[in-house]
Short mmCIF file of C-alpha atoms in Angstrom, two decimals:
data_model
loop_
_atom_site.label_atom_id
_atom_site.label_comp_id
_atom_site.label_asym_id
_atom_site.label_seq_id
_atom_site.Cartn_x
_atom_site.Cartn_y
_atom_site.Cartn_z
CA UNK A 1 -10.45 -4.74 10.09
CA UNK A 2 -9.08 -2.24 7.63
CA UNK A 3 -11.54 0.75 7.27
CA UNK A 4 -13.19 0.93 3.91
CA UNK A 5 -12.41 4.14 1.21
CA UNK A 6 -15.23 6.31 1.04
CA UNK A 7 -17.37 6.85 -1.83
CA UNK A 8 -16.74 10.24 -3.65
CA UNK A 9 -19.58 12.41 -3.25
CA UNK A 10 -21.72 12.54 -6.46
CA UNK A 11 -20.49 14.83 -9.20
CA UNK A 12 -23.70 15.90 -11.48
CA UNK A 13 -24.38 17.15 -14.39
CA UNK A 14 -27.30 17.51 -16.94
CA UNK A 15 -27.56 17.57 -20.82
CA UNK A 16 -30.25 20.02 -21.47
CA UNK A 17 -31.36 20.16 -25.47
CA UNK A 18 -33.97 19.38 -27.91
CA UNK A 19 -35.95 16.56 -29.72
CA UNK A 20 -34.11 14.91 -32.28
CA UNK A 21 -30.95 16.65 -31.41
CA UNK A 22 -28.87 13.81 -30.58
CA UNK A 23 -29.39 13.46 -26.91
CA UNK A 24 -29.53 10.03 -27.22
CA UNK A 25 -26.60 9.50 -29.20
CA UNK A 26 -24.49 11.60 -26.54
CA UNK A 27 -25.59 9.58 -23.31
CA UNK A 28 -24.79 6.54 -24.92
CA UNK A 29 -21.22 8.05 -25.54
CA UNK A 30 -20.78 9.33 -21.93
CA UNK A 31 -22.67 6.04 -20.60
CA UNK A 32 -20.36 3.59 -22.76
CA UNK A 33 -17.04 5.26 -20.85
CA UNK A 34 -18.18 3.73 -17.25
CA UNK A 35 -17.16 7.26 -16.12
CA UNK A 36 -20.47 9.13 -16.02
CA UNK A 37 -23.32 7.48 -14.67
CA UNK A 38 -26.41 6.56 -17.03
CA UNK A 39 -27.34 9.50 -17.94
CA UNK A 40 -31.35 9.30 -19.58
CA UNK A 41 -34.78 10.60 -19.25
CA UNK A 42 -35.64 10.85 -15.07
CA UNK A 43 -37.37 13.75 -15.11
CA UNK A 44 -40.00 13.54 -18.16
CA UNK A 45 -43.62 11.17 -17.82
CA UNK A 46 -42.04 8.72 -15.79
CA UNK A 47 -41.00 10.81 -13.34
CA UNK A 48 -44.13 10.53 -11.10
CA UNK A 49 -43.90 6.69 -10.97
CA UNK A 50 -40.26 6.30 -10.24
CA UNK A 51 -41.06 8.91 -7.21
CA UNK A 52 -44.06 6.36 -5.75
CA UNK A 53 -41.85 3.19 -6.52
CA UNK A 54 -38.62 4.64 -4.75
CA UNK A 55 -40.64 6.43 -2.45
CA UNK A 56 -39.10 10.04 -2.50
CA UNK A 57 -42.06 11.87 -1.78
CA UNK A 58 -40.60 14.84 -2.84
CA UNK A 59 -37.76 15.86 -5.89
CA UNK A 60 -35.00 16.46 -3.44
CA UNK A 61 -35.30 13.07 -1.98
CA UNK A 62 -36.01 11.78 -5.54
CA UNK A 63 -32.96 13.62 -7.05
CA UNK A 64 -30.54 12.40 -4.12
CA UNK A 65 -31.73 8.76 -4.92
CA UNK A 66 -31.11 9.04 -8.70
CA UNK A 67 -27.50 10.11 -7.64
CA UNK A 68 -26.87 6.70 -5.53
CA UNK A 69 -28.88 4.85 -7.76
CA UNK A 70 -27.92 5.59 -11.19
CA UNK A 71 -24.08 7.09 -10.36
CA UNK A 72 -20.89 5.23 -11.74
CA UNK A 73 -18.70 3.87 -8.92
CA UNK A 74 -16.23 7.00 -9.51
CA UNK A 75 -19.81 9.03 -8.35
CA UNK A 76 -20.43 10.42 -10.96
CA UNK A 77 -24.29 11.15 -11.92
CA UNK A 78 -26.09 12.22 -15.25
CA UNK A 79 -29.45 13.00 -16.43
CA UNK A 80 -31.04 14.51 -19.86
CA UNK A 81 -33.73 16.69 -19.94
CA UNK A 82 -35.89 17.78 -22.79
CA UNK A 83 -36.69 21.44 -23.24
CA UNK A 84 -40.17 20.27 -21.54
CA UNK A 85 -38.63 18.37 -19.47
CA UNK A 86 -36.88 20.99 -17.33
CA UNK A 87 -40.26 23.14 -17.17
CA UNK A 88 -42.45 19.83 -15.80
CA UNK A 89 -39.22 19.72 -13.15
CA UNK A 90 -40.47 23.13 -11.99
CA UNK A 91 -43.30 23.25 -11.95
CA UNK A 92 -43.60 19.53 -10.01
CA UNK A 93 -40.63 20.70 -7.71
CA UNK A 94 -42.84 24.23 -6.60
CA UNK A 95 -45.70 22.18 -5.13
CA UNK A 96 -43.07 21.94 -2.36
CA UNK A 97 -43.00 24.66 0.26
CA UNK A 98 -39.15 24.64 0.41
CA UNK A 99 -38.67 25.14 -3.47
CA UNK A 100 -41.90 26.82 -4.03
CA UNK A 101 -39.90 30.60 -4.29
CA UNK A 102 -36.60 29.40 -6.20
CA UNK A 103 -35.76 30.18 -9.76
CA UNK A 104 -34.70 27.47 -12.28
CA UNK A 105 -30.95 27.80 -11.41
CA UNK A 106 -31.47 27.94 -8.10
CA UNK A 107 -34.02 24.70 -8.10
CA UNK A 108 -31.64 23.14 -9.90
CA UNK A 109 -28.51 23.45 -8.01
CA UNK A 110 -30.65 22.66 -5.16
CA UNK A 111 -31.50 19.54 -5.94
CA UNK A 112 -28.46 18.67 -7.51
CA UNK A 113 -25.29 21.07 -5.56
CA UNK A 114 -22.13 21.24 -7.68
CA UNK A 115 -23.90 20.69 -11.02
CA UNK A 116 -22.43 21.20 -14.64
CA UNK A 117 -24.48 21.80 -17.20
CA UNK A 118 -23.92 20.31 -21.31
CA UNK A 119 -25.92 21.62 -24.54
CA UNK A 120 -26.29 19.56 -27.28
CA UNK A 121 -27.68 21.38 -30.38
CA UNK A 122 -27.92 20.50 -33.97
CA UNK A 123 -26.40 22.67 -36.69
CA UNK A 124 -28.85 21.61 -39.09
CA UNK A 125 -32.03 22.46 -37.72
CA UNK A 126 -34.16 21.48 -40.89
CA UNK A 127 -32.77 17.99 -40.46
CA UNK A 128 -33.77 18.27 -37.14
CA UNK A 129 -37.51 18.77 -37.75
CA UNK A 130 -37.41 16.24 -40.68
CA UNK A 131 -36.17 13.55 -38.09
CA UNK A 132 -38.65 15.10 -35.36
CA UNK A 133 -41.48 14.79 -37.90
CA UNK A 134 -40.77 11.11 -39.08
CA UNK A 135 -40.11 9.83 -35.17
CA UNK A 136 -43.29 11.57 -34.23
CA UNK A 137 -45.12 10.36 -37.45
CA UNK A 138 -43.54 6.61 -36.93
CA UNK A 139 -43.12 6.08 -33.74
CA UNK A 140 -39.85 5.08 -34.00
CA UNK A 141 -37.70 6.96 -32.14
CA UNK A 142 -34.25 5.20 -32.49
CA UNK A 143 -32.87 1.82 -33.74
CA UNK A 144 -30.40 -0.50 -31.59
CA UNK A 145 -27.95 -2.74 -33.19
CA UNK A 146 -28.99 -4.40 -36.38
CA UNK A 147 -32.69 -5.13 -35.26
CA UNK A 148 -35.08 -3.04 -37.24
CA UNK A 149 -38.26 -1.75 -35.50
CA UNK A 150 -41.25 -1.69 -37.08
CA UNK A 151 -43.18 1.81 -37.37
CA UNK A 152 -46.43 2.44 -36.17
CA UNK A 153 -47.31 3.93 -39.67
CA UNK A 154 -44.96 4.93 -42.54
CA UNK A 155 -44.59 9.10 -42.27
CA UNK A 156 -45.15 11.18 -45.44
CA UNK A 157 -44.18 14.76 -46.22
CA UNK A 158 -46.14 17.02 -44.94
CA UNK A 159 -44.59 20.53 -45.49
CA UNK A 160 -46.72 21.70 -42.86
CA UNK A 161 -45.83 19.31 -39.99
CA UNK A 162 -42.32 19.94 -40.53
CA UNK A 163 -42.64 23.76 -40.08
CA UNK A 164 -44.39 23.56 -37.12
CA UNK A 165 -41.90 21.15 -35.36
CA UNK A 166 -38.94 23.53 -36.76
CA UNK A 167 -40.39 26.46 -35.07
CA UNK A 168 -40.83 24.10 -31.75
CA UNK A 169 -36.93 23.56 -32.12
CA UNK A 170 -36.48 27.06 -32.60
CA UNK A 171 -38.27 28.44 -29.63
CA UNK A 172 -37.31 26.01 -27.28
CA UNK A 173 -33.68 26.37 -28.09
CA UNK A 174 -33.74 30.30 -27.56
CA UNK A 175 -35.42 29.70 -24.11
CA UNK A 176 -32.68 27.59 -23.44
CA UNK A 177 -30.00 29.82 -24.00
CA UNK A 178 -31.91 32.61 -22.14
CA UNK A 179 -32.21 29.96 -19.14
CA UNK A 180 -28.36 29.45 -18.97
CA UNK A 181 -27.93 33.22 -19.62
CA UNK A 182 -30.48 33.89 -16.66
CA UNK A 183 -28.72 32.16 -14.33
CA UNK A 184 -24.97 32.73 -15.32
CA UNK A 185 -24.42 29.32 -16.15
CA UNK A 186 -21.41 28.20 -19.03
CA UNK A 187 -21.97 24.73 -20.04
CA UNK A 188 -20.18 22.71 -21.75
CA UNK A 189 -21.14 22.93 -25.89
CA UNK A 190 -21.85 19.81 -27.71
CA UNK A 191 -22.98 19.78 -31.69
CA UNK A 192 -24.14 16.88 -32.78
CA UNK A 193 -22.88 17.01 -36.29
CA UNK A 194 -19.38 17.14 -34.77
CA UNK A 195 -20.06 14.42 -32.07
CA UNK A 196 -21.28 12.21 -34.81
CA UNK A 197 -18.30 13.01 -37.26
CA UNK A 198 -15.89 12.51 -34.64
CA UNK A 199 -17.07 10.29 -32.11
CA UNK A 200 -14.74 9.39 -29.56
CA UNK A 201 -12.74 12.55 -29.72
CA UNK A 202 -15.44 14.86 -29.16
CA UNK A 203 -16.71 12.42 -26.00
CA UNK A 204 -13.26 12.83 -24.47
CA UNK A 205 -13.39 16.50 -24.43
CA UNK A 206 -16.49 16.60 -23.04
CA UNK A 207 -15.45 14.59 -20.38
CA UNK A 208 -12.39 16.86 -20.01
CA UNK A 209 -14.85 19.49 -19.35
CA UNK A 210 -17.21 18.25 -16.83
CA UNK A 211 -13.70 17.32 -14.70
CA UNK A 212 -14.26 13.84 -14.90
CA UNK A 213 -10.63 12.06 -14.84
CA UNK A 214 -10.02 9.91 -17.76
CA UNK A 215 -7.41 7.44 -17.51
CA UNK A 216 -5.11 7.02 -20.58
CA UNK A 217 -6.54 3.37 -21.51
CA UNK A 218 -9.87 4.22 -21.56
CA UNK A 219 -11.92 2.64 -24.50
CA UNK A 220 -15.34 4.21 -25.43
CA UNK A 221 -17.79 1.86 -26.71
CA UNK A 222 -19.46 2.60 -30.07
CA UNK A 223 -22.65 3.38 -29.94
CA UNK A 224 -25.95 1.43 -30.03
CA UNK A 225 -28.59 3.37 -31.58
CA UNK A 226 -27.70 3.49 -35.33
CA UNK A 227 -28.45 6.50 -37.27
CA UNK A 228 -32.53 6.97 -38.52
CA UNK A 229 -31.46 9.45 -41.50
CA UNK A 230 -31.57 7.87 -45.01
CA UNK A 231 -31.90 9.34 -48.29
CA UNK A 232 -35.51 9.82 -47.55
CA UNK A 233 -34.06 12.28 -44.96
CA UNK A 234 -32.21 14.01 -46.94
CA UNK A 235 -34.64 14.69 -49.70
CA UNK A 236 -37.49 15.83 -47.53
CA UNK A 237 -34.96 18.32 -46.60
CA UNK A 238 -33.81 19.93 -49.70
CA UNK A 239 -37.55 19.50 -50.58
CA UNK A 240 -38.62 22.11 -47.31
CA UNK A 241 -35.65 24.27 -48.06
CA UNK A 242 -36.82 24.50 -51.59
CA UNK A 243 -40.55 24.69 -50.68
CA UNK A 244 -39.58 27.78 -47.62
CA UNK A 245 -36.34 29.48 -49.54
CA UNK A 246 -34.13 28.29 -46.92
CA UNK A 247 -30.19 27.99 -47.76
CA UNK A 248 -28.61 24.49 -46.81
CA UNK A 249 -28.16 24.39 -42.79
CA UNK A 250 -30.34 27.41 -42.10
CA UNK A 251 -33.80 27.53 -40.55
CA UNK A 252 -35.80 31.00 -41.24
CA UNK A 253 -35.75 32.73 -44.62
CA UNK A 254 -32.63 34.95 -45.05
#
C-alpha cells in the first residue's frame, strides 16, 4: 500500500479590527474561496466553553485544535478577533506559567508559529458608529440571504450613543496600530469600503498576500450577510456630522 501525502502544516493568520468594520463581510469572502479555513470569532465569550468541550485545558492546546479543526484541506487556518478580543486572549493565555511573561506578539506567534496578520478598517468611521449604535440598539447584528430578522427593539438617534461608540472605534483602532507597531508586524491592509466596492478583486489580493496559492479557476462565492445600511443610515450620519461639525468621512472636528 501506497503511502499517503502528508497534510501541509497549518498556515495561520488572524484578522484583527473593530465592531462594525466589516469583519464579517471579509471572512465570509476568504471562507467562500475553500482556501482559508473558517475564519470567525474563537477567541471572544465562547472561548471558555469550546476549551471544556474540546478539552484543551490550556490556549496552546486550544489554538493547535482550532488549526486541525477549523483548517481548509490546503491547511490553511483563520480566526477574527475583536479589539477586545485579543486583550481577553491575554489575559486568559497569562494564567499559564509558560505564557505568563510573553508580550502580545510573542503570545501570539506562540500559539499560532508562522502567523500573518490582516486589518480591516473602515474609512468612514461615523458610519461605523451609526451601524455600531443600531446593532447594539437592535440586536441585529447582520442579515443572511433574504430572511429578515426581527430586532429586539427599533434603535433611535441618540447623538450621544453614537459619540461614545465613535470614540470606542477610535481608541481601539490606535491601540491596534500601536500593537502591530510594537511588535514589528506588517499585515496585510483591508478597507472595507474598497472590499465592498470591489468584492472579488480585493479578496484575491488578499489572498495573494497571506501566500495562499490561488488556482486560476477559482470562483468566490458572494456573500451571505447582506448589507444593514439603509437610508436611515445614511441620514443619522449627515445628522451627527452636522450636529459635531464633522466633514463627510472624518471622525473628530477639524
Amino acid at each position: 500500500m501506497s503511502e499517503r501525502t502528508p497534510r501541509p502544516e497549518p498556515t495561520a493568520y488572524l484578522i484583527l479590527g473593530t465592531a462594525r468594520s466589516g469583519s464579517t463581510l471579509l471572512c465570509q469572502a476568504l471562507a467562500g474561496t475553500g482556501l482559508a479555513g473558517d475564519p470567525k470569532e474563537y477567541f471572544g465569550a465562547k472561548m471558555a466553553s469550546w476549551m471544556r468541550k474540546w478539552e484543551t485545558p490550556d490556549p496552546v492546546a486550544y489554538a493547535a485544535r482550532l488549526a486541525r479543526e477549523r483548517a481548509t484541506p490546503n491547511g490553511v487556518f483563520g480566526a477574527k478577533l475583536l479589539w477586545q478580543h485579543l486583550r481577553h486572549l491575554g489575559r486568559a493565555s497569562r494564567q499559564h506559567p509558560a505564557l505568563a511573561d510573553l508580550d502580545d506578539g510573542e503570545l501570539l506567534a506562540t500559539l499560532f508559529p508562522g502567523v500573518r496578520w490582516v486589518w480591516i478598517t473602515r474609512d468612514d468611521k461615523v458610519r461605523q458608529a451609526v451601524s455600531y449604535w443600531k446593532a447594539r440598539e437592535s440586536g441585529v447584528w447582520g442579515q443572511r440571504g433574504s430572511r429578515r430578522t426581527i430586532p429586539l427593539k427599533e434603535p433611535e438617534f441618540d447623538e450621544a450613543g453614537i459619540a461614545r461608540l465613535l470614540e470606542t472605534v477610535l481608541r481601539e483602532e490606535d491601540a491596534i496600530g500601536r500593537f502591530f507597531a510594537a511588535n514589528g508586524i506588517v499585515p496585510c491592509r483591508i478597507v472595507y469600503e474598497t472590499l465592498a466596492a470591489d468584492y472579488e478583486p480585493t479578496t484575491r489580493g488578499l489572498l495573494a498576500c497571506l501566500g495562499i496559492p490561488v488556482p486560476p479557476d477559482l470562483a468566490i462565492a458572494d456573500p451571505r450577510t447582506r448589507k444593514l445600511a439603509d437610508s436611515a443610515s445614511d441620514a443619522w450620519a449627515e445628522r451627527f456630522r452636522l450636529a459635531r461639525g464633522l466633514g463627510e468621512g472624518t471622525a473628530r472636528p477639524g
